[in-house]
Coordinates of C-alpha atoms in Angstrom, one line a residue:
M1 CA 0.0 0.0 0.0
F2 CA 2.7 2.4 1.0
A3 CA 5.3 3.6 -1.4
R4 CA 8.2 5.0 0.6
R5 CA 9.3 1.7 2.2
F6 CA 7.8 -0.5 -0.5
S7 CA 9.6 1.4 -3.3
A8 CA 12.9 1.0 -1.3
T9 CA 12.2 -2.8 -1.2
L10 CA 11.8 -2.7 -5.0
C11 CA 14.8 -0.6 -5.7
A12 CA 17.1 -3.5 -6.6
L13 CA 14.4 -5.0 -8.8
A14 CA 13.8 -1.7 -10.6
I15 CA 17.5 -1.3 -11.2
A16 CA 17.7 -4.8 -12.5
S17 CA 14.8 -4.2 -14.8
I18 CA 16.4 -1.1 -16.3
A19 CA 19.6 -3.1 -16.8
Y20 CA 17.6 -5.9 -18.4
G21 CA 16.1 -3.4 -20.9
A22 CA 15.0 0.2 -21.1
A23 CA 12.0 0.9 -19.0
P24 CA 8.8 1.0 -21.2
Q25 CA 7.9 4.5 -22.2
Q26 CA 5.6 6.5 -20.0
Q27 CA 2.4 7.2 -21.9
F28 CA -0.6 9.3 -21.1
A29 CA -4.3 9.1 -22.1
K30 CA -6.2 12.4 -22.0
M31 CA -9.5 11.6 -20.4
G32 CA -11.1 15.0 -20.4
D33 CA -13.2 15.9 -17.4
L34 CA -13.5 12.8 -15.2
Q35 CA -16.7 12.6 -13.1
L36 CA -16.3 10.9 -9.8
E37 CA -18.8 8.8 -7.9
S38 CA -19.2 11.8 -5.5
K39 CA -20.4 13.8 -8.6
A40 CA -17.3 16.0 -8.3
T41 CA -15.2 16.4 -11.4
I42 CA -11.5 16.2 -12.0
N43 CA -10.7 18.7 -14.8
D44 CA -8.5 17.7 -17.7
C45 CA -7.6 14.3 -16.2
A46 CA -4.7 12.4 -17.8
I47 CA -4.1 8.7 -16.9
G48 CA -0.5 7.5 -17.1
Y49 CA 0.4 4.0 -18.1
R50 CA 3.2 1.8 -19.6
T51 CA 2.9 -1.3 -21.6
I52 CA 5.1 -4.4 -21.9
G53 CA 4.8 -6.9 -24.8
A54 CA 2.4 -7.0 -27.7
L55 CA -1.4 -7.5 -27.8
N56 CA -2.2 -10.6 -29.8
A57 CA -4.7 -10.7 -32.6
D58 CA -7.8 -11.8 -30.6
K59 CA -6.7 -9.5 -27.6
S60 CA -6.8 -12.4 -25.2
N61 CA -3.4 -11.9 -23.6
A62 CA -4.0 -8.5 -21.9
I63 CA -3.1 -8.1 -18.2
L64 CA -3.7 -5.0 -16.1
F65 CA -1.3 -4.3 -13.3
T66 CA -2.4 -1.6 -10.8
T67 CA 0.0 0.4 -8.6
W68 CA 0.3 0.6 -4.8
H69 CA -0.1 3.6 -2.5
T70 CA 1.9 6.4 -4.2
G71 CA 3.6 3.9 -6.4
T72 CA 4.1 4.6 -10.1
S73 CA 4.2 2.5 -13.2
R74 CA 7.9 3.0 -13.4
D75 CA 8.3 1.7 -9.8
A76 CA 6.3 -1.4 -10.8
I77 CA 8.4 -2.4 -13.7
G78 CA 10.9 -4.3 -11.5
M79 CA 8.1 -6.6 -10.4
L80 CA 7.4 -7.6 -14.0
Q81 CA 10.6 -9.0 -15.3
S82 CA 11.3 -12.7 -15.9
G83 CA 12.3 -14.2 -12.6
A84 CA 10.3 -11.6 -10.5
L85 CA 6.6 -11.7 -9.9
F86 CA 5.8 -13.3 -13.3
D87 CA 7.3 -13.7 -16.7
P88 CA 5.6 -11.1 -18.9
A89 CA 6.9 -12.6 -22.2
P90 CA 3.6 -14.2 -23.3
W91 CA 1.5 -11.3 -22.2
Y92 CA 0.5 -7.7 -23.1
V93 CA 0.9 -6.0 -19.7
I94 CA -0.7 -2.6 -19.1
V95 CA 0.8 -1.0 -15.9
V96 CA -1.5 1.9 -15.0
D97 CA -0.8 4.8 -12.7
A98 CA -3.6 5.2 -10.1
L99 CA -5.3 8.5 -9.6
G100 CA -3.4 10.7 -7.2
N101 CA 0.0 9.1 -7.6
G102 CA 1.6 12.2 -9.1
V103 CA 1.8 10.8 -12.6
S104 CA -1.9 10.5 -13.4
C105 CA -4.1 13.5 -12.5
S106 CA -3.3 14.4 -8.9
P107 CA -3.3 17.2 -6.4
S108 CA 0.4 17.9 -7.2
N109 CA 0.1 18.2 -11.0
S110 CA -3.4 19.7 -11.6
K111 CA -3.3 23.2 -13.2
T112 CA -6.9 24.1 -12.4
Q113 CA -7.4 22.2 -9.2
P114 CA -4.1 22.2 -7.4
G115 CA -3.5 20.9 -3.9
T116 CA -6.5 21.0 -1.6
A117 CA -8.8 22.1 -4.5
F118 CA -8.3 18.7 -6.1
P119 CA -11.5 16.5 -5.6
Q120 CA -11.3 13.5 -3.3
F121 CA -11.6 10.3 -5.3
S122 CA -12.2 6.7 -4.2
V123 CA -10.7 3.3 -5.1
R124 CA -13.8 2.8 -7.2
D125 CA -13.0 6.0 -9.1
M126 CA -9.5 4.6 -9.7
V127 CA -11.1 1.5 -11.3
E128 CA -13.6 3.5 -13.3
S129 CA -10.8 5.7 -14.8
Q130 CA -8.8 2.5 -15.7
H131 CA -11.9 1.0 -17.3
K132 CA -12.3 4.1 -19.4
L133 CA -8.7 4.0 -20.4
L134 CA -8.9 0.3 -21.5
T135 CA -12.3 0.5 -23.4
E136 CA -12.2 4.0 -24.8
K137 CA -8.5 4.7 -25.4
L138 CA -6.9 1.2 -25.9
G139 CA -9.8 -0.7 -27.4
I140 CA -9.6 -3.5 -24.8
N141 CA -13.0 -4.9 -23.7
H142 CA -11.7 -8.0 -21.8
L143 CA -8.7 -8.8 -19.8
H144 CA -7.1 -12.2 -19.0
A145 CA -6.1 -10.9 -15.6
V146 CA -6.0 -8.0 -13.2
M147 CA -3.5 -7.9 -10.4
G148 CA -1.8 -5.5 -8.1
Y149 CA 0.1 -5.2 -4.8
S150 CA -1.3 -3.5 -1.6
M151 CA -3.5 -0.7 -2.8
G152 CA -3.1 -2.3 -6.2
G153 CA -4.6 -5.5 -4.6
M154 CA -7.5 -3.4 -3.3
Q155 CA -8.1 -2.1 -6.8
T156 CA -8.0 -5.7 -8.1
F157 CA -10.7 -6.7 -5.7
Q158 CA -12.7 -3.6 -6.8
W159 CA -12.2 -4.4 -10.4
A160 CA -13.7 -7.9 -9.9
A161 CA -16.6 -6.4 -8.0
S162 CA -17.3 -3.4 -10.4
Y163 CA -16.8 -5.5 -13.6
P164 CA -17.4 -9.1 -12.7
G165 CA -17.0 -10.5 -16.2
F166 CA -14.3 -8.2 -17.5
M167 CA -11.4 -10.5 -16.6
D168 CA -10.8 -14.2 -16.4
V169 CA -8.5 -14.0 -13.3
A170 CA -8.0 -11.5 -10.5
I171 CA -4.9 -11.8 -8.3
P172 CA -5.0 -9.3 -5.4
I173 CA -1.7 -9.4 -3.6
A174 CA -1.5 -8.0 0.0
G175 CA -4.9 -6.5 -0.6
T176 CA -8.3 -6.8 1.0
P177 CA -11.9 -6.7 -0.2
R178 CA -12.8 -4.3 2.7
L179 CA -10.9 -2.8 5.6
T180 CA -10.9 -4.1 9.1
S181 CA -11.1 -1.8 12.1
S182 CA -7.4 -2.4 12.7
D183 CA -6.6 -1.3 9.1
M184 CA -8.8 1.8 9.6
L185 CA -7.2 2.7 12.9
F186 CA -3.7 2.6 11.3
L187 CA -4.8 4.7 8.4
R188 CA -6.7 7.3 10.5
I189 CA -3.6 7.7 12.7
V190 CA -1.4 8.1 9.5
E191 CA -3.9 10.7 8.2
K192 CA -3.8 12.6 11.5
S193 CA 0.0 12.5 11.5
V194 CA -0.1 14.4 8.2
V195 CA -2.8 17.0 8.9
D196 CA -1.3 17.7 12.4
E197 CA 2.2 18.3 11.1
P198 CA 2.7 22.1 11.2
A199 CA 4.7 22.1 8.0
Y200 CA 1.8 20.6 6.2
A201 CA 0.0 23.9 6.6
G202 CA -3.4 22.6 5.9
G203 CA -2.2 21.3 2.6
R204 CA -1.2 24.7 1.4
Y205 CA 2.5 24.3 1.7
T206 CA 4.9 25.7 -0.8
K207 CA 7.6 23.0 -0.2
N208 CA 6.8 19.4 0.3
P209 CA 6.8 19.1 4.1
P210 CA 8.8 16.6 6.2
L211 CA 6.5 14.1 7.8
P212 CA 8.5 12.5 10.6
M213 CA 5.5 10.8 12.4
Y214 CA 4.1 9.6 9.2
N215 CA 7.4 7.9 8.3
L216 CA 7.8 6.4 11.8
L217 CA 4.3 4.9 11.7
F218 CA 5.2 3.1 8.5
A219 CA 8.6 2.1 9.9
M220 CA 6.8 0.5 12.9
N221 CA 4.1 -1.3 11.0
F222 CA 5.5 -2.1 7.6
D223 CA 7.5 -5.1 9.0
S224 CA 6.4 -7.5 11.6
P225 CA 7.9 -7.2 15.2
A226 CA 9.9 -10.4 14.6
H227 CA 11.4 -9.1 11.4
R228 CA 12.4 -5.8 12.8
S229 CA 13.8 -7.4 16.0
A230 CA 15.9 -9.9 14.0
R231 CA 17.2 -7.3 11.5
T232 CA 17.9 -4.4 13.8
A233 CA 20.1 -5.0 16.8
P234 CA 19.6 -2.8 19.8
K235 CA 23.0 -1.2 19.2
D236 CA 21.8 -0.2 15.7
F237 CA 18.4 1.1 16.8
E238 CA 19.3 4.9 16.9
K239 CA 20.6 4.8 13.3
F240 CA 17.5 2.9 12.2
Y241 CA 15.2 5.4 14.0
R242 CA 16.9 8.5 12.5
E243 CA 16.8 7.0 9.0
S244 CA 13.2 6.0 9.4
M245 CA 12.1 9.4 10.5
A246 CA 13.9 11.3 7.8
S247 CA 11.9 12.4 4.8
D248 CA 13.1 11.8 1.2
P249 CA 13.5 15.2 -0.4
D250 CA 12.3 13.6 -3.7
G251 CA 9.5 11.7 -2.0
T252 CA 5.8 11.7 -2.7
D253 CA 3.9 14.9 -2.5
A254 CA 2.0 15.0 0.9
N255 CA -1.4 15.8 -0.6
N256 CA -1.1 13.0 -3.2
S257 CA -0.3 10.6 -0.3
L258 CA -3.2 11.9 1.8
W259 CA -5.7 11.8 -1.0
Q260 CA -4.9 8.1 -1.7
I261 CA -5.0 7.3 2.0
R262 CA -8.5 8.7 2.2
A263 CA -9.5 6.7 -0.9
I264 CA -8.2 3.6 0.8
L265 CA -10.1 4.4 4.0
G266 CA -13.4 4.3 2.0
H267 CA -12.5 0.9 0.3
D268 CA -15.2 -1.7 0.6
I269 CA -16.3 -3.7 -2.4
A270 CA -19.6 -4.4 -0.8
Q271 CA -20.2 -0.7 -0.1
G272 CA -21.5 -1.4 3.4
G273 CA -23.5 -4.4 2.3
K274 CA -22.9 -8.1 2.8
I275 CA -19.5 -9.3 1.5
E276 CA -21.2 -12.6 0.6
D277 CA -23.4 -10.8 -1.9
A278 CA -20.4 -9.0 -3.5
A279 CA -18.4 -12.3 -3.6
A280 CA -21.3 -14.1 -5.3
R281 CA -21.5 -11.6 -8.2
I282 CA -17.9 -12.0 -9.2
K283 CA -17.4 -14.2 -12.3
A284 CA -13.6 -14.2 -12.4
H285 CA -11.4 -16.7 -10.6
V286 CA -9.9 -14.8 -7.6
Y287 CA -6.6 -15.8 -6.1
P288 CA -5.8 -13.7 -3.1
I289 CA -2.2 -13.7 -1.8
N290 CA -1.5 -12.3 1.7
A291 CA 1.1 -12.4 4.4
A292 CA 0.1 -13.9 7.7
Q293 CA 2.0 -11.2 9.7
D294 CA 0.9 -8.2 7.6
H295 CA 0.4 -5.3 10.1
L296 CA -0.8 -2.9 7.4
V297 CA -3.4 -4.9 5.6
N298 CA -5.2 -7.5 7.7
P299 CA -5.3 -10.8 5.7
A300 CA -8.5 -12.1 7.4
P301 CA -11.0 -10.5 4.9
S302 CA -9.2 -12.1 2.0
I303 CA -9.3 -15.5 3.7
T304 CA -13.0 -15.1 4.4
F305 CA -13.6 -14.0 0.8
A306 CA -11.9 -17.0 -0.6
R307 CA -13.8 -19.4 1.6
L308 CA -17.1 -17.8 0.6
R309 CA -16.2 -18.5 -3.1
K310 CA -14.7 -22.0 -2.3
E311 CA -11.4 -20.7 -3.7
E312 CA -8.0 -20.8 -2.1
A313 CA -6.2 -17.9 -0.5
T314 CA -2.5 -18.2 -0.3
I315 CA -1.2 -17.1 3.1
L316 CA 2.6 -16.6 3.1
D317 CA 4.4 -17.8 6.2
T318 CA 7.0 -15.0 6.5
D319 CA 7.9 -12.5 9.1
C320 CA 8.4 -9.7 6.5
G321 CA 4.9 -8.4 7.1
H322 CA 3.6 -6.1 4.4
G323 CA 6.9 -6.3 2.6
A324 CA 6.6 -10.0 2.0
L325 CA 7.6 -9.5 -1.6
R326 CA 11.3 -9.3 -0.6
C327 CA 11.1 -12.5 1.4
A328 CA 8.6 -14.6 -0.6
M329 CA 9.0 -13.8 -4.2
P330 CA 9.5 -17.4 -5.4
A331 CA 6.3 -18.4 -3.5
M332 CA 4.3 -15.5 -5.0
K333 CA 5.7 -16.2 -8.4
A334 CA 4.5 -19.8 -8.3
V335 CA 1.0 -18.8 -7.3
V336 CA 0.8 -16.0 -9.9
E337 CA 2.2 -18.1 -12.8
K338 CA -0.3 -20.9 -11.9
A339 CA -3.2 -18.5 -11.8
L340 CA -2.3 -17.1 -15.2
R341 CA -2.4 -20.4 -17.0

């Protein structure tokens, strides 16, 4: 879900992917004025995306990959090389930049609705914008698969709920069909850490503010206690603490991060109704992958969802918490490759 630490985890993969071959070109689709489910409108919205591979004649090999919290399509490329999450060679992979990530239309790059004037969007709006991109701009009316990590996994669940027959397979990784109270508690505290930071200035800052409490909250919760205790000796704690608290000068815009966090806070594919009903409407095969010790996204709803559908959730036995990718890539790859067959 959360890019600062997750993108650091992917740094080696991203570097390897660029060495493997030039990163696919950043592309943009001009969507015009994008109406949101709230009836608010994002003016002159552009959706960013990158593609890998070639679409076959019957358009049956298309895969949509969705980005995590503040992650970008460029960040995601490292996950999509042979030997990483899956081998993209047989597929036409569309990696789409989610609303608010600073590449697609966002508080940080809007000319007419900058900063706090930018409308609040939802995870459902992210999916709707991607559906418009595929159908209206790319001429794709069916996908073999949708997948994504963290907030990308939430978008994957929402894709399956919003467009039950649009894909054959949905693979939400470290996602959830709806938030638990523990997920909400964490996110509300993160939200508060941003808005209470004096340098945030109510979102009207002129320089991206340092967010020390925001960074520390992710440092505490991104890994499991066992992982952190094993990897950081007490003698090294002060160094770890200082590095965790420090802000990246080139890091994500604070409003972008906050708008996506608020979108996640509203995530529920059943929209307050019964998850059983939402699960029953989905026609795609759904293969959730979660980590047992994830302290950012509780795996319980994904497990329940799979049981309702008599499908299998993969629960990774690793102490890496939300960053299970760095510890369990071979196990994830095996599940993803099997699901894509």
